[in-house]
CSV table of C-alpha atoms and ligand atoms in Angstrom, one decimal:
chain,number,residue,atom,x,y,z
V,11,UNK,CA,-8.3,-30.7,-29.6
V,12,UNK,CA,-5.3,-29.8,-30.8
V,13,UNK,CA,-3.5,-27.0,-28.8
V,14,UNK,CA,-3.7,-24.8,-31.9
V,15,UNK,CA,-7.3,-25.1,-32.1
V,16,UNK,CA,-7.9,-24.5,-28.5
V,17,UNK,CA,-5.8,-21.0,-28.5
V,18,UNK,CA,-7.6,-20.3,-31.7
V,19,UNK,CA,-11.1,-20.7,-29.6
V,20,UNK,CA,-9.7,-18.6,-26.8
V,21,UNK,CA,-8.8,-16.0,-29.3
V,22,UNK,CA,-12.2,-15.8,-30.8
V,23,UNK,CA,-13.8,-15.9,-27.2
V,24,UNK,CA,-11.4,-12.8,-26.5
V,25,UNK,CA,-12.1,-11.1,-29.7
V,26,UNK,CA,-15.8,-11.3,-29.6
V,27,UNK,CA,-15.6,-9.5,-26.3
V,28,UNK,CA,-15.4,-11.2,-23.1
V,29,UNK,CA,-15.1,-8.2,-20.9
V,30,UNK,CA,-12.4,-5.6,-22.2
V,31,UNK,CA,-12.2,-3.1,-19.6
V,32,UNK,CA,-10.2,-0.1,-19.4
V,33,UNK,CA,-10.6,0.1,-15.7
V,34,UNK,CA,-11.6,-1.8,-12.6
V,35,UNK,CA,-15.3,-2.6,-12.3
V,36,UNK,CA,-16.9,-0.4,-9.5
V,37,UNK,CA,-19.9,-2.8,-9.2
V,38,UNK,CA,-19.0,-4.2,-5.8
V,39,UNK,CA,-21.5,-3.2,-3.4
V,40,UNK,CA,-19.3,-4.0,-0.3
V,41,UNK,CA,-16.6,-1.9,-1.3
V,42,UNK,CA,-19.1,1.0,-2.1
V,43,UNK,CA,-20.5,0.8,1.3
V,44,UNK,CA,-17.1,0.6,2.9
V,45,UNK,CA,-16.1,3.8,1.1
V,46,UNK,CA,-19.4,5.4,2.3
V,47,UNK,CA,-18.6,4.3,5.9
V,48,UNK,CA,-15.3,6.6,6.2
V,49,UNK,CA,-16.0,9.5,8.3
V,50,UNK,CA,-14.2,12.9,7.9
V,51,UNK,CA,-15.7,14.1,11.3
V,52,UNK,CA,-14.3,11.0,13.2
V,53,UNK,CA,-10.8,11.9,11.4
V,54,UNK,CA,-11.1,15.5,12.6
V,55,UNK,CA,-11.6,14.2,16.1
V,56,UNK,CA,-8.8,11.8,15.9
V,57,UNK,CA,-6.3,14.4,14.8
V,58,UNK,CA,-7.3,17.0,17.3
V,59,UNK,CA,-7.1,14.1,20.1
V,60,UNK,CA,-3.6,13.1,18.9
V,61,UNK,CA,-2.3,16.8,18.8
V,62,UNK,CA,-4.1,17.1,22.2
V,63,UNK,CA,-1.1,14.9,23.8
V,64,UNK,CA,1.0,18.1,23.4
V,65,UNK,CA,4.0,16.1,22.1
V,66,UNK,CA,4.3,12.4,20.8
V,67,UNK,CA,8.1,12.6,20.7
V,68,UNK,CA,9.4,9.0,21.1
V,69,UNK,CA,11.6,10.4,23.8
V,70,UNK,CA,8.8,12.1,25.7
V,71,UNK,CA,7.3,10.5,28.8
V,72,UNK,CA,6.2,6.9,28.1
V,73,UNK,CA,4.3,6.3,31.3
V,74,UNK,CA,0.9,7.4,29.9
V,75,UNK,CA,0.3,9.6,33.0
V,76,UNK,CA,-0.8,13.1,33.0
V,77,UNK,CA,-2.3,12.9,29.6
V,78,UNK,CA,0.8,14.5,27.8
V,79,UNK,CA,3.6,12.5,25.8
V,80,UNK,CA,4.0,9.5,23.7
V,81,UNK,CA,2.6,6.9,26.4
V,82,UNK,CA,-0.7,8.7,26.7
V,83,UNK,CA,-0.9,8.8,22.9
V,84,UNK,CA,-0.1,5.0,22.7
V,85,UNK,CA,-2.6,4.1,25.5
V,86,UNK,CA,-5.3,6.2,23.6
V,87,UNK,CA,-4.7,4.3,20.4
V,88,UNK,CA,-5.0,1.0,21.9
V,89,UNK,CA,-8.3,2.0,23.6
V,90,UNK,CA,-9.7,3.1,20.2
V,91,UNK,CA,-8.9,-0.4,18.8
V,92,UNK,CA,-10.4,-1.9,21.9
V,93,UNK,CA,-13.6,0.1,21.3
V,94,UNK,CA,-13.7,-1.2,17.7
V,95,UNK,CA,-13.3,-5.0,19.2
V,96,UNK,CA,-16.3,-4.5,21.6
V,97,UNK,CA,-18.1,-3.2,18.5
V,98,UNK,CA,-17.3,-6.1,16.2
V,99,UNK,CA,-18.0,-9.0,18.7
V,100,UNK,CA,-14.4,-9.6,19.7
V,101,UNK,CA,-12.8,-10.3,16.5
V,102,UNK,CA,-10.2,-7.5,16.4
V,103,UNK,CA,-7.1,-8.5,18.5
V,104,UNK,CA,-5.2,-5.6,20.0
V,105,UNK,CA,-1.8,-5.6,21.4
V,106,UNK,CA,1.2,-3.4,22.3
V,107,UNK,CA,4.4,-4.6,20.8
V,108,UNK,CA,7.0,-3.2,22.8
V,109,UNK,CA,10.9,-3.3,22.1
V,110,UNK,CA,13.8,-1.7,23.4
V,111,UNK,CA,15.6,0.7,20.7
V,112,UNK,CA,19.2,0.8,21.5
V,113,UNK,CA,21.1,4.1,21.6
V,114,UNK,CA,21.9,5.8,18.5
V,115,UNK,CA,22.3,9.1,16.7
V,116,UNK,CA,18.6,10.2,17.4
V,117,UNK,CA,18.1,8.0,20.6
V,118,UNK,CA,20.6,9.3,23.3
V,119,UNK,CA,19.7,6.2,25.7
V,120,UNK,CA,18.1,3.0,25.2
V,121,UNK,CA,14.3,3.5,25.0
V,122,UNK,CA,11.3,1.3,25.3
V,123,UNK,CA,8.9,2.0,22.4
V,124,UNK,CA,5.6,0.3,21.3
V,125,UNK,CA,3.9,-0.2,18.2
V,126,UNK,CA,0.1,-0.4,18.6
V,127,UNK,CA,-1.4,-3.3,16.7
V,128,UNK,CA,-4.9,-4.4,15.8
V,129,UNK,CA,-5.3,-7.7,13.9
V,130,UNK,CA,-8.7,-8.5,12.0
V,131,UNK,CA,-8.2,-12.5,11.4
V,132,UNK,CA,-9.1,-13.8,8.2
V,133,UNK,CA,-11.9,-16.1,8.2
V,134,UNK,CA,-10.5,-18.5,5.9
V,135,UNK,CA,-8.1,-20.7,7.9
V,136,UNK,CA,-6.3,-21.8,4.8
V,137,UNK,CA,-5.8,-18.3,3.6
V,138,UNK,CA,-2.3,-17.0,5.1
V,139,UNK,CA,-2.3,-13.6,3.5
V,140,UNK,CA,-1.8,-10.3,5.5
V,141,UNK,CA,-2.5,-6.9,4.4
V,142,UNK,CA,-1.1,-4.1,6.5
V,143,UNK,CA,-2.0,-0.4,6.8
V,144,UNK,CA,0.1,1.7,9.0
V,145,UNK,CA,1.0,5.2,10.2
V,146,UNK,CA,3.4,6.7,12.8
V,147,UNK,CA,1.8,8.1,15.9
V,148,UNK,CA,5.1,9.6,17.1
V,149,UNK,CA,5.9,13.3,16.3
V,150,UNK,CA,8.6,15.9,16.5
V,151,UNK,CA,9.7,19.4,16.7
V,152,UNK,CA,12.7,21.2,15.0
V,153,UNK,CA,15.2,19.7,17.5
V,154,UNK,CA,14.7,15.9,17.0
V,155,UNK,CA,16.4,15.2,20.7
V,156,UNK,CA,14.1,17.6,22.7
V,157,UNK,CA,11.0,16.1,24.0
V,158,UNK,CA,9.8,18.9,26.2
V,159,UNK,CA,8.3,21.3,23.7
V,160,UNK,CA,5.2,21.1,21.9
V,161,UNK,CA,5.4,18.8,18.8
V,162,UNK,CA,1.7,18.8,17.5
V,163,UNK,CA,2.2,16.5,14.5
V,164,UNK,CA,-1.3,17.1,13.2
V,165,UNK,CA,-0.2,16.1,9.7
V,166,UNK,CA,3.0,14.1,10.3
V,167,UNK,CA,1.6,12.0,11.1
V,168,UNK,CA,-1.5,12.4,13.3
V,169,UNK,CA,-3.4,12.2,9.9
V,170,UNK,CA,-1.8,8.8,8.9
V,171,UNK,CA,-2.6,7.6,12.5
V,172,UNK,CA,-6.1,8.6,11.9
V,173,UNK,CA,-6.4,6.8,8.7
V,174,UNK,CA,-5.4,3.5,10.3
V,175,UNK,CA,-7.8,4.2,13.3
V,176,UNK,CA,-10.6,4.9,10.6
V,177,UNK,CA,-9.8,1.8,8.7
V,178,UNK,CA,-9.9,-0.3,11.6
V,179,UNK,CA,-13.2,1.0,12.7
V,180,UNK,CA,-14.7,0.4,9.5
V,181,UNK,CA,-13.1,-2.6,8.2
V,182,UNK,CA,-13.7,-4.5,11.4
V,183,UNK,CA,-17.3,-4.4,10.8
V,184,UNK,CA,-16.9,-6.8,7.7
V,185,UNK,CA,-15.6,-10.2,7.2
V,186,UNK,CA,-12.4,-11.1,4.9
V,187,UNK,CA,-11.0,-14.4,4.2
V,188,UNK,CA,-7.5,-12.8,4.6
V,189,UNK,CA,-6.1,-11.0,7.6
V,190,UNK,CA,-5.8,-7.2,7.8
V,191,UNK,CA,-3.5,-5.6,10.3
V,192,UNK,CA,-3.7,-2.1,11.6
V,193,UNK,CA,-0.5,-0.8,13.2
V,194,UNK,CA,0.5,2.6,14.5
V,195,UNK,CA,4.3,2.8,14.8
V,196,UNK,CA,6.4,4.6,17.2
V,197,UNK,CA,9.8,5.7,16.5
V,198,UNK,CA,9.4,6.7,12.9
V,199,UNK,CA,11.0,10.2,13.3
V,200,UNK,CA,13.9,8.6,15.4
V,201,UNK,CA,14.8,6.4,12.5
V,202,UNK,CA,12.0,4.1,11.3
V,203,UNK,CA,12.3,2.1,14.6
V,204,UNK,CA,8.9,0.9,15.3
V,205,UNK,CA,8.1,-0.2,11.5
V,206,UNK,CA,11.8,-1.8,11.3
V,207,UNK,CA,10.6,-3.9,14.4
V,208,UNK,CA,7.5,-4.7,13.0
V,209,UNK,CA,8.9,-6.0,9.7
V,210,UNK,CA,11.7,-7.8,10.8
V,211,UNK,CA,9.3,-9.8,13.3
V,212,UNK,CA,7.2,-10.5,10.6
V,213,UNK,CA,9.9,-11.8,8.4
V,214,UNK,CA,11.4,-13.9,11.3
V,215,UNK,CA,7.8,-15.4,11.6
V,216,UNK,CA,7.5,-16.1,8.0
V,217,UNK,CA,4.5,-14.1,7.7
V,218,UNK,CA,2.9,-13.8,4.1
V,219,UNK,CA,2.5,-10.0,3.9
V,220,UNK,CA,1.4,-9.2,0.5
V,221,UNK,CA,0.9,-5.5,0.7
V,222,UNK,CA,1.6,-2.6,3.4
V,223,UNK,CA,0.3,0.8,2.8
V,224,UNK,CA,1.9,3.4,4.7
V,225,UNK,CA,0.3,6.6,5.4
V,226,UNK,CA,2.5,9.2,6.3
V,227,UNK,CA,1.7,13.1,5.9
V,228,UNK,CA,-1.9,12.8,4.6
V,229,UNK,CA,-3.5,15.6,6.2
V,230,UNK,CA,-4.2,17.6,3.1
V,231,UNK,CA,-2.2,20.5,3.9
V,232,UNK,CA,-4.4,23.5,3.0
V,233,UNK,CA,-1.6,26.3,2.0
V,234,UNK,CA,-3.2,28.7,-0.5
V,235,UNK,CA,-2.1,28.1,-3.9
V,236,UNK,CA,-0.9,24.7,-3.0
V,237,UNK,CA,-4.0,23.3,-1.2
V,238,UNK,CA,-4.4,19.6,-1.3
V,239,UNK,CA,-7.8,18.9,-2.6
V,240,UNK,CA,-8.0,15.8,-5.0
V,241,UNK,CA,-4.8,14.4,-5.6
V,242,UNK,CA,-2.8,11.9,-3.4
V,243,UNK,CA,0.6,10.7,-4.3
V,244,UNK,CA,1.6,7.0,-3.9
V,245,UNK,CA,5.4,6.1,-4.0
V,246,UNK,CA,6.5,2.4,-4.8
V,247,UNK,CA,10.0,1.1,-5.3
V,248,UNK,CA,11.0,0.0,-8.9
V,249,UNK,CA,13.8,-2.5,-8.3
V,250,UNK,CA,14.3,-3.9,-4.8
V,251,UNK,CA,17.8,-3.2,-3.2
V,252,UNK,CA,17.7,-7.1,-2.2
V,253,UNK,CA,17.6,-8.0,-5.8
V,254,UNK,CA,20.5,-10.4,-6.8
V,255,UNK,CA,22.8,-10.5,-9.8
V,256,UNK,CA,20.7,-13.1,-11.7
V,257,UNK,CA,17.6,-10.8,-11.0
V,258,UNK,CA,19.3,-7.9,-12.4
V,259,UNK,CA,20.4,-9.9,-15.5
V,260,UNK,CA,16.9,-10.7,-16.0
V,261,UNK,CA,15.6,-7.3,-15.6
V,262,UNK,CA,18.1,-6.2,-18.2
V,263,UNK,CA,17.1,-9.0,-20.8
V,264,UNK,CA,13.5,-8.8,-20.6
V,265,UNK,CA,12.4,-5.6,-18.8
V,266,UNK,CA,10.1,-5.3,-15.7
V,267,UNK,CA,12.0,-2.9,-13.5
V,268,UNK,CA,8.5,-0.9,-13.6
V,269,UNK,CA,6.7,-3.9,-12.3
V,270,UNK,CA,7.8,-4.6,-8.8
V,271,UNK,CA,5.3,-6.2,-6.5
V,272,UNK,CA,5.2,-2.8,-4.7
V,273,UNK,CA,4.5,-0.8,-8.0
V,274,UNK,CA,1.7,-3.3,-8.7
V,275,UNK,CA,0.2,-2.7,-5.3
V,276,UNK,CA,0.5,1.3,-6.2
V,277,UNK,CA,-1.2,0.5,-9.6
V,278,UNK,CA,-3.9,-1.5,-7.9
V,279,UNK,CA,-4.7,1.3,-5.5
V,280,UNK,CA,-4.8,3.9,-8.1
V,281,UNK,CA,-7.1,2.0,-10.5
V,282,UNK,CA,-9.4,1.2,-7.8
V,283,UNK,CA,-9.6,5.0,-6.7
V,284,UNK,CA,-10.2,5.9,-10.2
V,285,UNK,CA,-13.2,3.5,-10.4
V,286,UNK,CA,-14.6,4.3,-7.0
V,287,UNK,CA,-13.5,7.7,-6.2
V,288,UNK,CA,-13.5,9.1,-9.6
V,289,UNK,CA,-13.0,12.8,-8.1
V,290,UNK,CA,-10.1,11.7,-6.3
V,291,UNK,CA,-6.7,11.0,-7.9
V,292,UNK,CA,-4.1,8.7,-6.8
V,293,UNK,CA,-1.1,9.7,-8.8
V,294,UNK,CA,1.7,7.0,-9.3
V,295,UNK,CA,5.2,8.2,-8.2
V,296,UNK,CA,7.9,5.9,-9.6
V,297,UNK,CA,10.1,6.4,-6.8
V,298,UNK,CA,10.4,4.6,-3.5
V,299,UNK,CA,9.7,7.8,-1.5
V,300,UNK,CA,10.3,11.4,-1.9
V,301,UNK,CA,13.8,12.5,-3.2
V,302,UNK,CA,16.2,11.4,-0.6
V,303,UNK,CA,13.5,11.0,2.2
V,304,UNK,CA,11.9,8.0,3.8
V,305,UNK,CA,9.1,6.3,5.7
V,306,UNK,CA,7.8,3.3,7.4
V,307,UNK,CA,7.0,1.4,4.1
V,308,UNK,CA,10.8,1.3,3.5
V,309,UNK,CA,11.3,-0.9,6.7
V,310,UNK,CA,8.9,-3.4,4.9
V,311,UNK,CA,10.6,-3.2,1.5
V,312,UNK,CA,13.9,-3.8,3.1
V,313,UNK,CA,12.3,-7.0,4.6
V,314,UNK,CA,11.4,-8.2,1.3
V,315,UNK,CA,7.5,-7.1,1.2
V,316,UNK,CA,5.6,-5.2,-1.2
V,317,UNK,CA,5.0,-1.7,0.4
V,318,UNK,CA,3.8,1.7,-0.7
V,319,UNK,CA,3.7,5.3,0.7
V,320,UNK,CA,0.8,7.7,0.4
V,321,UNK,CA,1.5,11.4,0.8
V,322,UNK,CA,0.0,14.7,0.3
V,323,UNK,CA,0.7,16.1,-3.3
V,324,UNK,CA,1.6,19.4,-2.0
V,325,UNK,CA,3.9,19.4,1.1
V,326,UNK,CA,4.7,22.7,3.1
V,327,UNK,CA,7.8,22.4,5.1
V,328,UNK,CA,7.0,25.3,7.5
V,329,UNK,CA,4.5,22.7,8.8
V,330,UNK,CA,6.7,19.7,9.0
V,331,UNK,CA,9.2,19.0,11.8
V,332,UNK,CA,8.9,22.6,13.0
V,333,UNK,CA,8.9,23.9,16.3
V,334,UNK,CA,5.5,26.0,16.8
V,335,UNK,CA,6.4,29.6,16.5
V,336,UNK,CA,5.9,32.9,14.7
V,337,UNK,CA,8.9,34.3,12.7
V,338,UNK,CA,8.3,37.2,10.5
V,339,UNK,CA,4.7,36.9,10.5
V,340,UNK,CA,4.9,33.3,9.4
V,341,UNK,CA,3.2,30.6,11.4
V,342,UNK,CA,5.4,27.5,11.8
V,343,UNK,CA,4.3,24.2,13.0
V,344,UNK,CA,2.2,21.0,12.3
V,345,UNK,CA,-0.9,22.4,13.6
V,346,UNK,CA,-4.4,21.0,13.0
V,347,UNK,CA,-5.7,24.4,11.4
V,348,UNK,CA,-3.5,23.5,8.2
V,349,UNK,CA,-5.0,20.2,7.6
V,350,UNK,CA,-8.2,19.1,5.7
V,351,UNK,CA,-10.1,16.2,7.3
V,352,UNK,CA,-12.3,15.9,4.2
V,353,UNK,CA,-8.9,15.2,2.3
V,354,UNK,CA,-7.7,12.6,4.6
V,355,UNK,CA,-11.2,11.1,4.6
V,356,UNK,CA,-10.8,10.3,1.1
V,357,UNK,CA,-7.0,9.0,1.7
V,358,UNK,CA,-8.8,6.7,4.2
V,359,UNK,CA,-11.1,5.6,1.5
V,360,UNK,CA,-8.4,4.8,-0.9
V,361,UNK,CA,-6.7,2.6,2.0
V,362,UNK,CA,-9.9,0.9,3.0
V,363,UNK,CA,-10.8,0.3,-0.6
V,364,UNK,CA,-7.5,-1.1,-1.5
V,365,UNK,CA,-7.5,-3.5,1.8
V,366,UNK,CA,-11.0,-4.8,1.2
V,367,UNK,CA,-10.5,-5.4,-2.4
V,368,UNK,CA,-7.2,-7.0,-1.8
V,369,UNK,CA,-8.4,-9.4,1.0
V,370,UNK,CA,-11.6,-10.2,-0.8
V,371,UNK,CA,-9.9,-11.3,-4.1
V,372,UNK,CA,-8.2,-14.6,-4.4
V,373,UNK,CA,-4.4,-14.5,-4.3
V,374,UNK,CA,-2.5,-13.9,-7.5
V,375,UNK,CA,-1.4,-17.0,-9.5
V,376,UNK,CA,1.8,-18.2,-8.0
V,377,UNK,CA,3.6,-18.5,-11.4
V,378,UNK,CA,2.5,-17.4,-15.0
V,379,UNK,CA,4.8,-18.4,-18.0
V,380,UNK,CA,5.1,-17.3,-21.7
V,381,UNK,CA,5.1,-20.4,-23.9
V,382,UNK,CA,8.4,-20.6,-25.4
V,383,UNK,CA,7.7,-20.1,-29.2
V,384,UNK,CA,8.5,-17.4,-31.8
V,385,UNK,CA,5.1,-15.8,-32.8
V,386,UNK,CA,3.6,-12.5,-33.4
V,387,UNK,CA,1.1,-12.9,-30.8
V,388,UNK,CA,1.6,-13.9,-27.2
V,389,UNK,CA,0.6,-17.3,-25.8
V,390,UNK,CA,0.8,-17.9,-22.0
V,391,UNK,CA,-0.4,-20.1,-19.1
V,392,UNK,CA,-0.3,-19.8,-15.3
V,393,UNK,CA,-1.2,-21.7,-12.2
V,394,UNK,CA,-4.7,-22.3,-11.3
V,395,UNK,CA,-5.7,-20.4,-8.2
V,396,UNK,CA,-8.3,-21.9,-5.5
V,397,UNK,CA,-11.3,-19.9,-5.3
V,398,UNK,CA,-10.6,-18.0,-8.6
V,399,UNK,CA,-13.7,-18.2,-10.8
V,400,UNK,CA,-11.9,-16.5,-14.0
V,401,UNK,CA,-8.8,-14.8,-14.8
V,402,UNK,CA,-8.2,-11.4,-16.0
V,403,UNK,CA,-5.3,-10.7,-18.6
V,404,UNK,CA,-3.9,-7.1,-17.9
V,405,UNK,CA,-2.1,-5.1,-20.9
V,406,UNK,CA,-0.1,-2.2,-21.1
V,407,UNK,CA,1.9,-0.6,-23.9
V,408,UNK,CA,5.6,-0.8,-22.6
V,409,UNK,CA,5.9,2.8,-21.9
V,410,UNK,CA,2.6,3.3,-20.3
V,411,UNK,CA,2.4,3.9,-16.6
V,412,UNK,CA,-0.9,2.1,-15.8
V,413,UNK,CA,-2.6,-0.9,-17.2
V,414,UNK,CA,-4.6,0.1,-20.2
V,415,UNK,CA,-6.9,-3.0,-20.9
V,416,UNK,CA,-8.4,-5.8,-18.9
V,417,UNK,CA,-9.8,-9.0,-20.5
V,418,UNK,CA,-11.6,-11.7,-18.5
V,419,UNK,CA,-10.8,-15.4,-19.4
V,420,UNK,CA,-11.6,-18.6,-18.1
V,421,UNK,CA,-9.0,-21.7,-17.9
V,422,UNK,CA,-5.3,-21.2,-17.4
V,423,UNK,CA,-4.0,-20.5,-20.6
V,424,UNK,CA,-4.5,-17.9,-23.5
V,425,UNK,CA,-3.4,-16.7,-26.7
V,426,UNK,CA,-3.1,-12.8,-27.5
V,427,UNK,CA,-2.8,-11.2,-30.8
V,428,UNK,CA,-0.7,-8.4,-29.1
V,429,UNK,CA,3.1,-9.2,-28.9
V,430,UNK,CA,4.9,-9.5,-25.7
V,431,UNK,CA,7.5,-7.3,-27.4
V,432,UNK,CA,5.2,-4.4,-27.4
V,433,UNK,CA,3.0,-5.0,-23.9
V,434,UNK,CA,3.6,-5.7,-20.4
V,435,UNK,CA,0.9,-8.4,-19.6
V,436,UNK,CA,-0.2,-9.5,-16.1
V,437,UNK,CA,-2.6,-12.4,-15.0
V,438,UNK,CA,-4.6,-11.6,-12.2
V,439,UNK,CA,-7.3,-13.9,-10.4
V,440,UNK,CA,-10.8,-12.9,-10.2
V,441,UNK,CA,-13.0,-14.0,-7.4
V,442,UNK,CA,-16.9,-14.9,-7.2
V,443,UNK,CA,-17.5,-11.2,-6.1
V,444,UNK,CA,-15.8,-10.1,-9.5
V,445,UNK,CA,-12.7,-8.5,-7.5
V,446,UNK,CA,-9.4,-9.3,-9.0
V,447,UNK,CA,-5.8,-9.9,-7.2
V,448,UNK,CA,-2.6,-7.9,-8.2
V,449,UNK,CA,-1.3,-9.3,-11.3
V,450,UNK,CA,1.5,-11.7,-11.7
V,451,UNK,CA,3.9,-11.1,-14.5
V,452,UNK,CA,4.8,-14.1,-16.6
V,453,UNK,CA,8.1,-15.3,-17.0
V,454,UNK,CA,9.9,-17.8,-19.3
V,455,UNK,CA,8.8,-21.4,-18.3
V,456,UNK,CA,10.7,-23.3,-15.8
V,457,UNK,CA,12.4,-25.5,-18.1
V,458,UNK,CA,13.9,-22.6,-19.8
V,459,UNK,CA,14.4,-19.9,-17.3
V,460,UNK,CA,17.5,-18.2,-18.8
V,461,UNK,CA,16.9,-15.9,-21.4
V,462,UNK,CA,18.1,-17.2,-24.7
V,463,UNK,CA,21.2,-15.6,-26.3
V,464,UNK,CA,19.7,-12.7,-28.4
V,465,UNK,CA,19.5,-13.7,-32.1
V,466,UNK,CA,21.3,-11.8,-34.5
V,467,UNK,CA,18.4,-9.7,-35.9
X,11,LIG,ZN1,6.2,11.3,9.0
């Protein structure tokens, strides 16, 4: 069969309607059960418990004695993970990763800090992918250097910590081929210290982190008029600061500045939420974080890993980083009465769905290529993925924020009537359960990687 013939056949198959879906299929029973398993009552209890440590300033009492301070919070979080381990038959691996943070502007003297980590090992020994969900358990008051005053940190970031705990409780009851890590970071407020330590350790160990989901300020602040009910923001970087000059030239020549691996993870989570949680909207934000602000995902971005941040749609700065007080009749402070546990439960569902869908799906194709020919349509091919039963071609007009079309195909090449001039195109691998990987975006084939000089017309 000639290649032209083959492409003709594939085109025909596509035209007659081999699945053309606008959104992700919501038919996976395991994912639906995982979403149902998330409990707002447990999240409420976790946030109150974390607030009960008085302060979780990274400069507060590290001993864990007396039930107050960051050490007591650390030990309680580890105890929650250990309870999950007992419930799952001993699979969840729990550890403290202690490190010494040297003195700096927000750390007056060398300070031992600890990330609390639970690892749910993948069941496939050949699958080295790791998916991380994180939040920071430290808190702060107005004066970042004062660990003596109350710093309840209900929303920032008791809420994110509760998301991590709830995801561990629910997901540890399931089996995934890939590994999922649950991390409560210390030292975020002092300068992303715990996450930087974790990301650098992962990088040095050569770990294959495919996605890191950071939850910071996901408590659903309930300020009247700006109450968080049904919208969650997901921030993702466009162009990595680590991109080299050749990479920048490639972006300038062919586009793709809105298709970083981090942004594909954000799109993936948003599309999944649209299918499984139709009343809860994950709003794509095309920024690394809020304007001039930061969080623990940046430590992973800086280490070269795809990472995104989930945050309340509406923030109230009277309730963040503020010493608890009443001034001119206004209550300041990050208190639990300003949070909405049912909202945080939906945030936990978004995280758990994304982690499960990613860890159950096969990896994305390692490479995908446009065939180098001048044509009105688009011919492409990609590397076969072990475990994939099909592939899904994702399309979106170049100015559209989200994938608008999905077509299931078999084999490792396809021809589309649409022009790659007018669409961004991605290739995802589909597993036996129907779940798809994040997409790989095709580039020019390896024997012609450098973009050709633009033609005169
Ligand atoms: Zn925070």
